[in-house]
Structures are given as C-alpha cells and as structure tokens.
Short mmCIF file of C-alpha atoms in Angstrom, two decimals:
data_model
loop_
_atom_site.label_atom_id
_atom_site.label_comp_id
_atom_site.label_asym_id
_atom_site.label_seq_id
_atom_site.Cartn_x
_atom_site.Cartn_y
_atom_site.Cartn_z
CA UNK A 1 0.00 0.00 0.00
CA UNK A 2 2.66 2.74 1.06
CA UNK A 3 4.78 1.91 -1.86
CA UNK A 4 1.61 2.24 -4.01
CA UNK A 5 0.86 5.43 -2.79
CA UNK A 6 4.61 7.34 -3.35
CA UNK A 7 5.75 5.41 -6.55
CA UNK A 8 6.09 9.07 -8.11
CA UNK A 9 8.24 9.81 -5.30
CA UNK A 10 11.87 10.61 -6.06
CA UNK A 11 14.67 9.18 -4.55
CA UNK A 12 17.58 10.17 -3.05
CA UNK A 13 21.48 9.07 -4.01
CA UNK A 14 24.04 9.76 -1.81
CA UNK A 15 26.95 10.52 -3.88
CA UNK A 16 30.77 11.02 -2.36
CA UNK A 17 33.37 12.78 -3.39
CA UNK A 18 36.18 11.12 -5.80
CA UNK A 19 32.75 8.63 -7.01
CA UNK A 20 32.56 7.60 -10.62
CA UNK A 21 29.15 8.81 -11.96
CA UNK A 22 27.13 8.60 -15.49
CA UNK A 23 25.37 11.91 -17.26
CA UNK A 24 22.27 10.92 -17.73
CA UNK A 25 20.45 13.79 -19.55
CA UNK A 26 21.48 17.13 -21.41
CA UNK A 27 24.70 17.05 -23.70
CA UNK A 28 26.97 15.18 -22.30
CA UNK A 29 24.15 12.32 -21.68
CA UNK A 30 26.40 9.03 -21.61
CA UNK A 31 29.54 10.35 -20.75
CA UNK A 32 31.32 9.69 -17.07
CA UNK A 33 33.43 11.62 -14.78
CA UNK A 34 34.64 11.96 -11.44
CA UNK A 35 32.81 13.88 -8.85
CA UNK A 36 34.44 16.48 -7.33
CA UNK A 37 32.30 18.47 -5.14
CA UNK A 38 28.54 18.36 -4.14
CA UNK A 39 27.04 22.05 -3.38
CA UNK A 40 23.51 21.96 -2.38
CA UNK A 41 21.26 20.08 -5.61
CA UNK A 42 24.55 20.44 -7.73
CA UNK A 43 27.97 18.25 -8.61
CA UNK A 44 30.87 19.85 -9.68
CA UNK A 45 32.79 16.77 -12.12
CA UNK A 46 35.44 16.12 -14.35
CA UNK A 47 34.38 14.53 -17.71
CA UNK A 48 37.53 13.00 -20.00
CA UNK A 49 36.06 14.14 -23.28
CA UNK A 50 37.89 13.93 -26.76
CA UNK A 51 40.92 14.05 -24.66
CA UNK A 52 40.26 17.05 -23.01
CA UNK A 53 39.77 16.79 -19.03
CA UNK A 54 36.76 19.03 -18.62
CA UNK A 55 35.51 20.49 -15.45
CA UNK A 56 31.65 20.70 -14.96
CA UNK A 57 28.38 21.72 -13.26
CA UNK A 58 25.73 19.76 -13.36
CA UNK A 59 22.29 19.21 -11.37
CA UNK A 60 22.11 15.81 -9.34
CA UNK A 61 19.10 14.37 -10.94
CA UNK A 62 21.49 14.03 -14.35
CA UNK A 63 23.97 12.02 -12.85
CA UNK A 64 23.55 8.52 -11.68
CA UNK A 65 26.35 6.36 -10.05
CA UNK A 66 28.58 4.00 -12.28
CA UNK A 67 28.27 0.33 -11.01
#
C-alpha cells in the first residue's frame, strides 16, 4: 500500500566525493566523470572528453552512479 501510494516519489542518491558517476540527460548524456564536489542540488565533475579533461556543473538528478 505505502509503496503504491509514493511510486512518483523521487529518490535520493548519496553521492561522495572522488565517485565515478554517469550523465544521464542534457549534452553530455552518456559520458562519465569523477565527482568532485557536491554544493547543495549540484555536482561539480570532471568529464575526460575527446581528450580534453573538462571540469563541470551539473544538477544531481542528471547524474547517476557508475556500477
């Protein structure tokens, strides 16, 4: 029943510091990097992309971790 009730509910990930994570929207969807820095509903990452080491903001719910 209580599951019923909040399936629309979103869900938190606790992410830490030096964590491997996936973009999941926007575009850079698909790419990883390394989390740097969490500030409030924001990660601060470095992507690897076409051999450039970029550093970037992005909003929590567009990251997910890498397993």
């Amino acid at each position: 029943q209580f599951l019923r009730e909040y399936a629309g509910a979103p869900l938190s990930i606790a992410y830490r510091e030096g964590e491997k994570v996936s973009i999941t929207a926007g575009p850079l969807k698909e790419q990883e990097g390394t989390l740097l820095k969490i500030q409030g509903n924001k990660a601060i990452l470095y992507i690897h992309y076409l051999g450039i080491r970029l550093k970037a903001e992005l909003p929590l719910n567009a990251l997910k971790p890498v397993r």
